JSON list of C-alpha atoms in Angstrom, two decimals:
[
{"chain": "A", "resi": 1, "resn": "UNK", "atom": "CA", "xyz": [30.96, 6.21, 29.14]},
{"chain": "A", "resi": 2, "resn": "UNK", "atom": "CA", "xyz": [27.46, 6.62, 27.74]},
{"chain": "A", "resi": 3, "resn": "UNK", "atom": "CA", "xyz": [24.50, 5.38, 29.73]},
{"chain": "A", "resi": 4, "resn": "UNK", "atom": "CA", "xyz": [21.57, 3.41, 28.35]},
{"chain": "A", "resi": 5, "resn": "UNK", "atom": "CA", "xyz": [19.56, 6.55, 27.62]},
{"chain": "A", "resi": 6, "resn": "UNK", "atom": "CA", "xyz": [22.40, 8.15, 25.67]},
{"chain": "A", "resi": 7, "resn": "UNK", "atom": "CA", "xyz": [23.03, 4.93, 23.75]},
{"chain": "A", "resi": 8, "resn": "UNK", "atom": "CA", "xyz": [19.36, 4.48, 22.84]},
{"chain": "A", "resi": 9, "resn": "UNK", "atom": "CA", "xyz": [19.13, 8.13, 21.81]},
{"chain": "A", "resi": 10, "resn": "UNK", "atom": "CA", "xyz": [22.27, 7.82, 19.66]},
{"chain": "A", "resi": 11, "resn": "UNK", "atom": "CA", "xyz": [20.81, 4.77, 17.91]},
{"chain": "A", "resi": 12, "resn": "UNK", "atom": "CA", "xyz": [17.45, 6.47, 17.39]},
{"chain": "A", "resi": 13, "resn": "UNK", "atom": "CA", "xyz": [18.85, 9.66, 15.88]},
{"chain": "A", "resi": 14, "resn": "UNK", "atom": "CA", "xyz": [19.79, 7.98, 12.61]},
{"chain": "A", "resi": 15, "resn": "UNK", "atom": "CA", "xyz": [18.17, 9.53, 9.52]},
{"chain": "A", "resi": 16, "resn": "UNK", "atom": "CA", "xyz": [15.44, 6.92, 9.27]},
{"chain": "A", "resi": 17, "resn": "UNK", "atom": "CA", "xyz": [14.27, 5.01, 12.28]},
{"chain": "A", "resi": 18, "resn": "UNK", "atom": "CA", "xyz": [13.64, 1.32, 11.96]},
{"chain": "A", "resi": 19, "resn": "UNK", "atom": "CA", "xyz": [10.90, -0.32, 14.00]},
{"chain": "A", "resi": 20, "resn": "UNK", "atom": "CA", "xyz": [13.38, -1.39, 16.68]},
{"chain": "A", "resi": 21, "resn": "UNK", "atom": "CA", "xyz": [15.29, 1.89, 16.67]},
{"chain": "A", "resi": 22, "resn": "UNK", "atom": "CA", "xyz": [12.06, 3.80, 17.21]},
{"chain": "A", "resi": 23, "resn": "UNK", "atom": "CA", "xyz": [11.36, 1.54, 20.18]},
{"chain": "A", "resi": 24, "resn": "UNK", "atom": "CA", "xyz": [14.87, 2.23, 21.48]},
{"chain": "A", "resi": 25, "resn": "UNK", "atom": "CA", "xyz": [14.12, 5.95, 21.23]},
{"chain": "A", "resi": 26, "resn": "UNK", "atom": "CA", "xyz": [10.85, 5.48, 23.15]},
{"chain": "A", "resi": 27, "resn": "UNK", "atom": "CA", "xyz": [12.76, 3.57, 25.80]},
{"chain": "A", "resi": 28, "resn": "UNK", "atom": "CA", "xyz": [15.34, 6.35, 26.09]},
{"chain": "A", "resi": 29, "resn": "UNK", "atom": "CA", "xyz": [12.58, 8.90, 26.77]},
{"chain": "A", "resi": 30, "resn": "UNK", "atom": "CA", "xyz": [10.91, 6.64, 29.32]},
{"chain": "A", "resi": 31, "resn": "UNK", "atom": "CA", "xyz": [14.21, 6.00, 31.10]},
{"chain": "A", "resi": 32, "resn": "UNK", "atom": "CA", "xyz": [14.93, 9.73, 31.18]},
{"chain": "A", "resi": 33, "resn": "UNK", "atom": "CA", "xyz": [11.69, 10.13, 33.13]},
{"chain": "A", "resi": 34, "resn": "UNK", "atom": "CA", "xyz": [11.99, 7.18, 35.52]},
{"chain": "A", "resi": 35, "resn": "UNK", "atom": "CA", "xyz": [15.73, 7.09, 36.28]},
{"chain": "A", "resi": 36, "resn": "UNK", "atom": "CA", "xyz": [15.67, 10.21, 38.49]},
{"chain": "A", "resi": 37, "resn": "UNK", "atom": "CA", "xyz": [13.17, 8.46, 40.77]},
{"chain": "A", "resi": 38, "resn": "UNK", "atom": "CA", "xyz": [14.16, 4.79, 40.36]},
{"chain": "A", "resi": 39, "resn": "UNK", "atom": "CA", "xyz": [17.89, 5.19, 39.75]},
{"chain": "A", "resi": 40, "resn": "UNK", "atom": "CA", "xyz": [20.09, 4.04, 36.89]},
{"chain": "A", "resi": 41, "resn": "UNK", "atom": "CA", "xyz": [19.83, 0.33, 36.14]},
{"chain": "A", "resi": 42, "resn": "UNK", "atom": "CA", "xyz": [22.84, -1.54, 37.61]},
{"chain": "A", "resi": 43, "resn": "UNK", "atom": "CA", "xyz": [25.27, -3.15, 35.16]},
{"chain": "A", "resi": 44, "resn": "UNK", "atom": "CA", "xyz": [24.40, -6.61, 36.50]},
{"chain": "A", "resi": 45, "resn": "UNK", "atom": "CA", "xyz": [20.73, -6.14, 35.52]},
{"chain": "A", "resi": 46, "resn": "UNK", "atom": "CA", "xyz": [21.70, -4.67, 32.15]},
{"chain": "A", "resi": 47, "resn": "UNK", "atom": "CA", "xyz": [23.74, -7.84, 31.57]},
{"chain": "A", "resi": 48, "resn": "UNK", "atom": "CA", "xyz": [20.79, -10.05, 32.56]},
{"chain": "A", "resi": 49, "resn": "UNK", "atom": "CA", "xyz": [18.52, -8.16, 30.18]},
{"chain": "A", "resi": 50, "resn": "UNK", "atom": "CA", "xyz": [21.06, -8.37, 27.37]},
{"chain": "A", "resi": 51, "resn": "UNK", "atom": "CA", "xyz": [21.67, -12.09, 27.93]},
{"chain": "A", "resi": 52, "resn": "UNK", "atom": "CA", "xyz": [17.94, -12.86, 28.02]},
{"chain": "A", "resi": 53, "resn": "UNK", "atom": "CA", "xyz": [17.28, -10.81, 24.87]},
{"chain": "A", "resi": 54, "resn": "UNK", "atom": "CA", "xyz": [20.05, -12.65, 23.00]},
{"chain": "A", "resi": 55, "resn": "UNK", "atom": "CA", "xyz": [19.63, -16.19, 24.36]},
{"chain": "A", "resi": 56, "resn": "UNK", "atom": "CA", "xyz": [15.84, -16.41, 24.69]},
{"chain": "A", "resi": 57, "resn": "UNK", "atom": "CA", "xyz": [14.44, -13.81, 22.29]},
{"chain": "A", "resi": 58, "resn": "UNK", "atom": "CA", "xyz": [17.18, -14.12, 19.67]},
{"chain": "A", "resi": 59, "resn": "UNK", "atom": "CA", "xyz": [18.65, -10.60, 19.50]},
{"chain": "A", "resi": 60, "resn": "UNK", "atom": "CA", "xyz": [19.92, -7.78, 21.68]},
{"chain": "A", "resi": 61, "resn": "UNK", "atom": "CA", "xyz": [17.51, -5.33, 19.99]},
{"chain": "A", "resi": 62, "resn": "UNK", "atom": "CA", "xyz": [14.85, -6.64, 22.41]},
{"chain": "A", "resi": 63, "resn": "UNK", "atom": "CA", "xyz": [16.85, -5.63, 25.50]},
{"chain": "A", "resi": 64, "resn": "UNK", "atom": "CA", "xyz": [15.86, -1.92, 25.79]},
{"chain": "A", "resi": 65, "resn": "UNK", "atom": "CA", "xyz": [12.29, -2.63, 26.94]},
{"chain": "A", "resi": 66, "resn": "UNK", "atom": "CA", "xyz": [13.69, -5.12, 29.43]},
{"chain": "A", "resi": 67, "resn": "UNK", "atom": "CA", "xyz": [15.75, -2.23, 30.84]},
{"chain": "A", "resi": 68, "resn": "UNK", "atom": "CA", "xyz": [12.54, -0.27, 31.44]},
{"chain": "A", "resi": 69, "resn": "UNK", "atom": "CA", "xyz": [10.75, -3.20, 33.04]},
{"chain": "A", "resi": 70, "resn": "UNK", "atom": "CA", "xyz": [13.77, -3.96, 35.24]},
{"chain": "A", "resi": 71, "resn": "UNK", "atom": "CA", "xyz": [14.20, -0.32, 36.24]},
{"chain": "A", "resi": 72, "resn": "UNK", "atom": "CA", "xyz": [10.55, -0.17, 37.30]},
{"chain": "A", "resi": 73, "resn": "UNK", "atom": "CA", "xyz": [10.62, -3.52, 39.13]},
{"chain": "A", "resi": 74, "resn": "UNK", "atom": "CA", "xyz": [14.08, -3.06, 40.62]},
{"chain": "A", "resi": 75, "resn": "UNK", "atom": "CA", "xyz": [15.00, -6.51, 39.32]},
{"chain": "A", "resi": 76, "resn": "UNK", "atom": "CA", "xyz": [14.95, -8.64, 36.17]},
{"chain": "A", "resi": 77, "resn": "UNK", "atom": "CA", "xyz": [12.26, -11.29, 35.72]},
{"chain": "A", "resi": 78, "resn": "UNK", "atom": "CA", "xyz": [12.34, -14.00, 33.09]},
{"chain": "A", "resi": 79, "resn": "UNK", "atom": "CA", "xyz": [9.22, -14.21, 30.96]},
{"chain": "A", "resi": 80, "resn": "UNK", "atom": "CA", "xyz": [8.82, -10.53, 30.19]},
{"chain": "A", "resi": 81, "resn": "UNK", "atom": "CA", "xyz": [7.90, -9.87, 26.56]},
{"chain": "A", "resi": 82, "resn": "UNK", "atom": "CA", "xyz": [9.41, -6.62, 25.26]},
{"chain": "A", "resi": 83, "resn": "UNK", "atom": "CA", "xyz": [7.04, -4.36, 23.28]},
{"chain": "A", "resi": 84, "resn": "UNK", "atom": "CA", "xyz": [9.14, -4.55, 20.12]},
{"chain": "A", "resi": 85, "resn": "UNK", "atom": "CA", "xyz": [9.34, -8.36, 20.33]},
{"chain": "A", "resi": 86, "resn": "UNK", "atom": "CA", "xyz": [5.57, -8.52, 20.71]},
{"chain": "A", "resi": 87, "resn": "UNK", "atom": "CA", "xyz": [5.03, -6.15, 17.77]},
{"chain": "A", "resi": 88, "resn": "UNK", "atom": "CA", "xyz": [7.56, -7.76, 15.44]},
{"chain": "A", "resi": 89, "resn": "UNK", "atom": "CA", "xyz": [7.23, -11.46, 16.35]},
{"chain": "A", "resi": 90, "resn": "UNK", "atom": "CA", "xyz": [4.04, -12.26, 18.26]},
{"chain": "A", "resi": 91, "resn": "UNK", "atom": "CA", "xyz": [1.47, -10.11, 16.42]},
{"chain": "A", "resi": 92, "resn": "UNK", "atom": "CA", "xyz": [2.54, -11.17, 12.90]},
{"chain": "A", "resi": 93, "resn": "UNK", "atom": "CA", "xyz": [2.40, -14.82, 13.96]},
{"chain": "A", "resi": 94, "resn": "UNK", "atom": "CA", "xyz": [-1.08, -14.38, 15.40]},
{"chain": "A", "resi": 95, "resn": "UNK", "atom": "CA", "xyz": [-2.41, -12.43, 12.42]},
{"chain": "A", "resi": 96, "resn": "UNK", "atom": "CA", "xyz": [-0.65, -14.38, 9.67]},
{"chain": "A", "resi": 97, "resn": "UNK", "atom": "CA", "xyz": [-0.73, -12.94, 6.17]},
{"chain": "A", "resi": 98, "resn": "UNK", "atom": "CA", "xyz": [-4.10, -11.31, 6.80]},
{"chain": "A", "resi": 99, "resn": "UNK", "atom": "CA", "xyz": [-2.58, -9.02, 9.42]},
{"chain": "A", "resi": 100, "resn": "UNK", "atom": "CA", "xyz": [-0.82, -7.08, 6.68]},
{"chain": "A", "resi": 101, "resn": "UNK", "atom": "CA", "xyz": [-4.20, -6.22, 5.13]},
{"chain": "A", "resi": 102, "resn": "UNK", "atom": "CA", "xyz": [-5.46, -4.64, 8.36]},
{"chain": "A", "resi": 103, "resn": "UNK", "atom": "CA", "xyz": [-3.45, -1.45, 7.81]},
{"chain": "A", "resi": 104, "resn": "UNK", "atom": "CA", "xyz": [-4.60, -0.94, 4.22]},
{"chain": "A", "resi": 105, "resn": "UNK", "atom": "CA", "xyz": [-7.46, 1.56, 4.45]},
{"chain": "A", "resi": 106, "resn": "UNK", "atom": "CA", "xyz": [-8.89, 1.10, 0.93]},
{"chain": "A", "resi": 107, "resn": "UNK", "atom": "CA", "xyz": [-9.86, -2.47, 1.77]},
{"chain": "A", "resi": 108, "resn": "UNK", "atom": "CA", "xyz": [-12.20, -1.39, 4.59]},
{"chain": "A", "resi": 109, "resn": "UNK", "atom": "CA", "xyz": [-15.15, -0.78, 2.28]},
{"chain": "A", "resi": 110, "resn": "UNK", "atom": "CA", "xyz": [-14.51, -4.06, 0.46]},
{"chain": "A", "resi": 111, "resn": "UNK", "atom": "CA", "xyz": [-14.28, -6.13, 3.63]},
{"chain": "A", "resi": 112, "resn": "UNK", "atom": "CA", "xyz": [-16.97, -4.49, 5.74]},
{"chain": "A", "resi": 113, "resn": "UNK", "atom": "CA", "xyz": [-19.40, -2.85, 3.29]},
{"chain": "A", "resi": 114, "resn": "UNK", "atom": "CA", "xyz": [-20.69, -0.73, 6.16]},
{"chain": "A", "resi": 115, "resn": "UNK", "atom": "CA", "xyz": [-21.67, 2.91, 6.55]},
{"chain": "A", "resi": 116, "resn": "UNK", "atom": "CA", "xyz": [-18.96, 3.23, 9.20]},
{"chain": "A", "resi": 117, "resn": "UNK", "atom": "CA", "xyz": [-16.48, 3.24, 6.31]},
{"chain": "A", "resi": 118, "resn": "UNK", "atom": "CA", "xyz": [-17.77, 5.99, 4.00]},
{"chain": "A", "resi": 119, "resn": "UNK", "atom": "CA", "xyz": [-14.71, 5.85, 1.73]},
{"chain": "A", "resi": 120, "resn": "UNK", "atom": "CA", "xyz": [-15.22, 7.71, -1.56]},
{"chain": "A", "resi": 121, "resn": "UNK", "atom": "CA", "xyz": [-11.79, 7.11, -3.02]},
{"chain": "A", "resi": 122, "resn": "UNK", "atom": "CA", "xyz": [-8.26, 5.86, -2.55]},
{"chain": "A", "resi": 123, "resn": "UNK", "atom": "CA", "xyz": [-4.74, 6.47, -3.76]},
{"chain": "A", "resi": 124, "resn": "UNK", "atom": "CA", "xyz": [-2.98, 3.13, -4.30]},
{"chain": "A", "resi": 125, "resn": "UNK", "atom": "CA", "xyz": [0.44, 2.60, -5.89]},
{"chain": "A", "resi": 126, "resn": "UNK", "atom": "CA", "xyz": [0.21, 5.82, -7.89]},
{"chain": "A", "resi": 127, "resn": "UNK", "atom": "CA", "xyz": [-3.40, 5.38, -9.01]},
{"chain": "A", "resi": 128, "resn": "UNK", "atom": "CA", "xyz": [-6.52, 7.31, -7.99]},
{"chain": "A", "resi": 129, "resn": "UNK", "atom": "CA", "xyz": [-9.42, 4.90, -7.44]},
{"chain": "A", "resi": 130, "resn": "UNK", "atom": "CA", "xyz": [-13.07, 5.61, -6.71]},
{"chain": "A", "resi": 131, "resn": "UNK", "atom": "CA", "xyz": [-15.04, 3.56, -4.17]},
{"chain": "A", "resi": 132, "resn": "UNK", "atom": "CA", "xyz": [-15.70, 0.94, -6.85]},
{"chain": "A", "resi": 133, "resn": "UNK", "atom": "CA", "xyz": [-11.92, 0.63, -7.45]},
{"chain": "A", "resi": 134, "resn": "UNK", "atom": "CA", "xyz": [-12.11, 2.22, -10.91]},
{"chain": "A", "resi": 135, "resn": "UNK", "atom": "CA", "xyz": [-8.96, 4.16, -11.93]},
{"chain": "A", "resi": 136, "resn": "UNK", "atom": "CA", "xyz": [-9.31, 7.91, -12.67]},
{"chain": "A", "resi": 137, "resn": "UNK", "atom": "CA", "xyz": [-7.07, 10.78, -13.71]},
{"chain": "A", "resi": 138, "resn": "UNK", "atom": "CA", "xyz": [-6.10, 13.26, -10.98]},
{"chain": "A", "resi": 139, "resn": "UNK", "atom": "CA", "xyz": [-8.54, 15.86, -12.36]},
{"chain": "A", "resi": 140, "resn": "UNK", "atom": "CA", "xyz": [-11.47, 13.42, -12.54]},
{"chain": "A", "resi": 141, "resn": "UNK", "atom": "CA", "xyz": [-10.65, 12.05, -9.10]},
{"chain": "A", "resi": 142, "resn": "UNK", "atom": "CA", "xyz": [-10.73, 15.52, -7.58]},
{"chain": "A", "resi": 143, "resn": "UNK", "atom": "CA", "xyz": [-14.17, 16.07, -9.13]},
{"chain": "A", "resi": 144, "resn": "UNK", "atom": "CA", "xyz": [-15.37, 12.74, -7.75]},
{"chain": "A", "resi": 145, "resn": "UNK", "atom": "CA", "xyz": [-14.24, 13.25, -4.16]},
{"chain": "A", "resi": 146, "resn": "UNK", "atom": "CA", "xyz": [-15.67, 16.78, -3.97]},
{"chain": "A", "resi": 147, "resn": "UNK", "atom": "CA", "xyz": [-18.89, 16.00, -5.89]},
{"chain": "A", "resi": 148, "resn": "UNK", "atom": "CA", "xyz": [-21.11, 15.96, -2.79]},
{"chain": "A", "resi": 149, "resn": "UNK", "atom": "CA", "xyz": [-19.01, 17.87, -0.25]},
{"chain": "A", "resi": 150, "resn": "UNK", "atom": "CA", "xyz": [-16.54, 20.73, 0.27]},
{"chain": "A", "resi": 151, "resn": "UNK", "atom": "CA", "xyz": [-14.26, 18.95, 2.73]},
{"chain": "A", "resi": 152, "resn": "UNK", "atom": "CA", "xyz": [-12.64, 15.52, 2.57]},
{"chain": "A", "resi": 153, "resn": "UNK", "atom": "CA", "xyz": [-10.78, 13.65, 5.28]},
{"chain": "A", "resi": 154, "resn": "UNK", "atom": "CA", "xyz": [-7.86, 11.54, 4.05]},
{"chain": "A", "resi": 155, "resn": "UNK", "atom": "CA", "xyz": [-6.36, 8.77, 6.20]},
{"chain": "A", "resi": 156, "resn": "UNK", "atom": "CA", "xyz": [-3.02, 7.33, 5.10]},
{"chain": "A", "resi": 157, "resn": "UNK", "atom": "CA", "xyz": [-2.28, 3.61, 5.03]},
{"chain": "A", "resi": 158, "resn": "UNK", "atom": "CA", "xyz": [-0.31, 2.22, 7.96]},
{"chain": "A", "resi": 159, "resn": "UNK", "atom": "CA", "xyz": [-1.16, 5.22, 10.12]},
{"chain": "A", "resi": 160, "resn": "UNK", "atom": "CA", "xyz": [-2.12, 4.65, 13.72]},
{"chain": "A", "resi": 161, "resn": "UNK", "atom": "CA", "xyz": [-3.15, 6.54, 16.83]},
{"chain": "A", "resi": 162, "resn": "UNK", "atom": "CA", "xyz": [-4.62, 9.59, 15.09]},
{"chain": "A", "resi": 163, "resn": "UNK", "atom": "CA", "xyz": [-1.63, 10.12, 12.82]},
{"chain": "A", "resi": 164, "resn": "UNK", "atom": "CA", "xyz": [-1.80, 10.31, 9.03]},
{"chain": "A", "resi": 165, "resn": "UNK", "atom": "CA", "xyz": [-5.08, 12.25, 8.94]},
{"chain": "A", "resi": 166, "resn": "UNK", "atom": "CA", "xyz": [-5.41, 15.13, 6.47]},
{"chain": "A", "resi": 167, "resn": "UNK", "atom": "CA", "xyz": [-8.32, 17.55, 6.09]},
{"chain": "A", "resi": 168, "resn": "UNK", "atom": "CA", "xyz": [-8.63, 18.57, 2.45]},
{"chain": "A", "resi": 169, "resn": "UNK", "atom": "CA", "xyz": [-10.57, 21.37, 0.79]},
{"chain": "A", "resi": 170, "resn": "UNK", "atom": "CA", "xyz": [-11.07, 21.60, -2.96]},
{"chain": "A", "resi": 171, "resn": "UNK", "atom": "CA", "xyz": [-9.44, 25.00, -3.59]},
{"chain": "A", "resi": 172, "resn": "UNK", "atom": "CA", "xyz": [-6.30, 23.99, -1.67]},
{"chain": "A", "resi": 173, "resn": "UNK", "atom": "CA", "xyz": [-5.87, 20.54, -3.19]},
{"chain": "A", "resi": 174, "resn": "UNK", "atom": "CA", "xyz": [-3.46, 19.77, -5.99]},
{"chain": "A", "resi": 175, "resn": "UNK", "atom": "CA", "xyz": [-3.22, 16.11, -6.89]},
{"chain": "A", "resi": 176, "resn": "UNK", "atom": "CA", "xyz": [0.09, 14.94, -8.32]},
{"chain": "A", "resi": 177, "resn": "UNK", "atom": "CA", "xyz": [1.61, 11.56, -8.92]},
{"chain": "A", "resi": 178, "resn": "UNK", "atom": "CA", "xyz": [5.29, 11.30, -8.07]},
{"chain": "A", "resi": 179, "resn": "UNK", "atom": "CA", "xyz": [7.34, 8.88, -10.12]},
{"chain": "A", "resi": 180, "resn": "UNK", "atom": "CA", "xyz": [10.41, 7.32, -8.56]}
]
């Protein structure tokens, strides 16, 4: 019989991780680290977590974080908000439609118009745009972004925590547009 860690790992090893599957994978790694010290979560507490996730939060996919919290506390407590529930339900409701814009880097210069966002160009939906949102060919865009410098830092949309950052140099950069 597989334990919670094995089950979460099995779920997470699919080809492409969904938001909740990636959380299940995180949980599996955390449980691997805390179970040797805290012990494996008893079946009764697993059942309480599962029931709470289904009955109160609406789906069992919210149970894995409750396993971590219960393992750490040695008991289950009603009222806990799993990380993936917070990220998928609470945050979008707080931010509304504008929350989706927050992860779109090219809008920074438009919204803030501040030197802290020295964007010189963007790549949006297959188009190369300068800082004034004018469309350019790949060749012209390359000339624009390297006009006043030898190195460019590129930050991808929807990238967090230091991920999605690329350091580009003109001789090593080939701009292509992929068509689906």
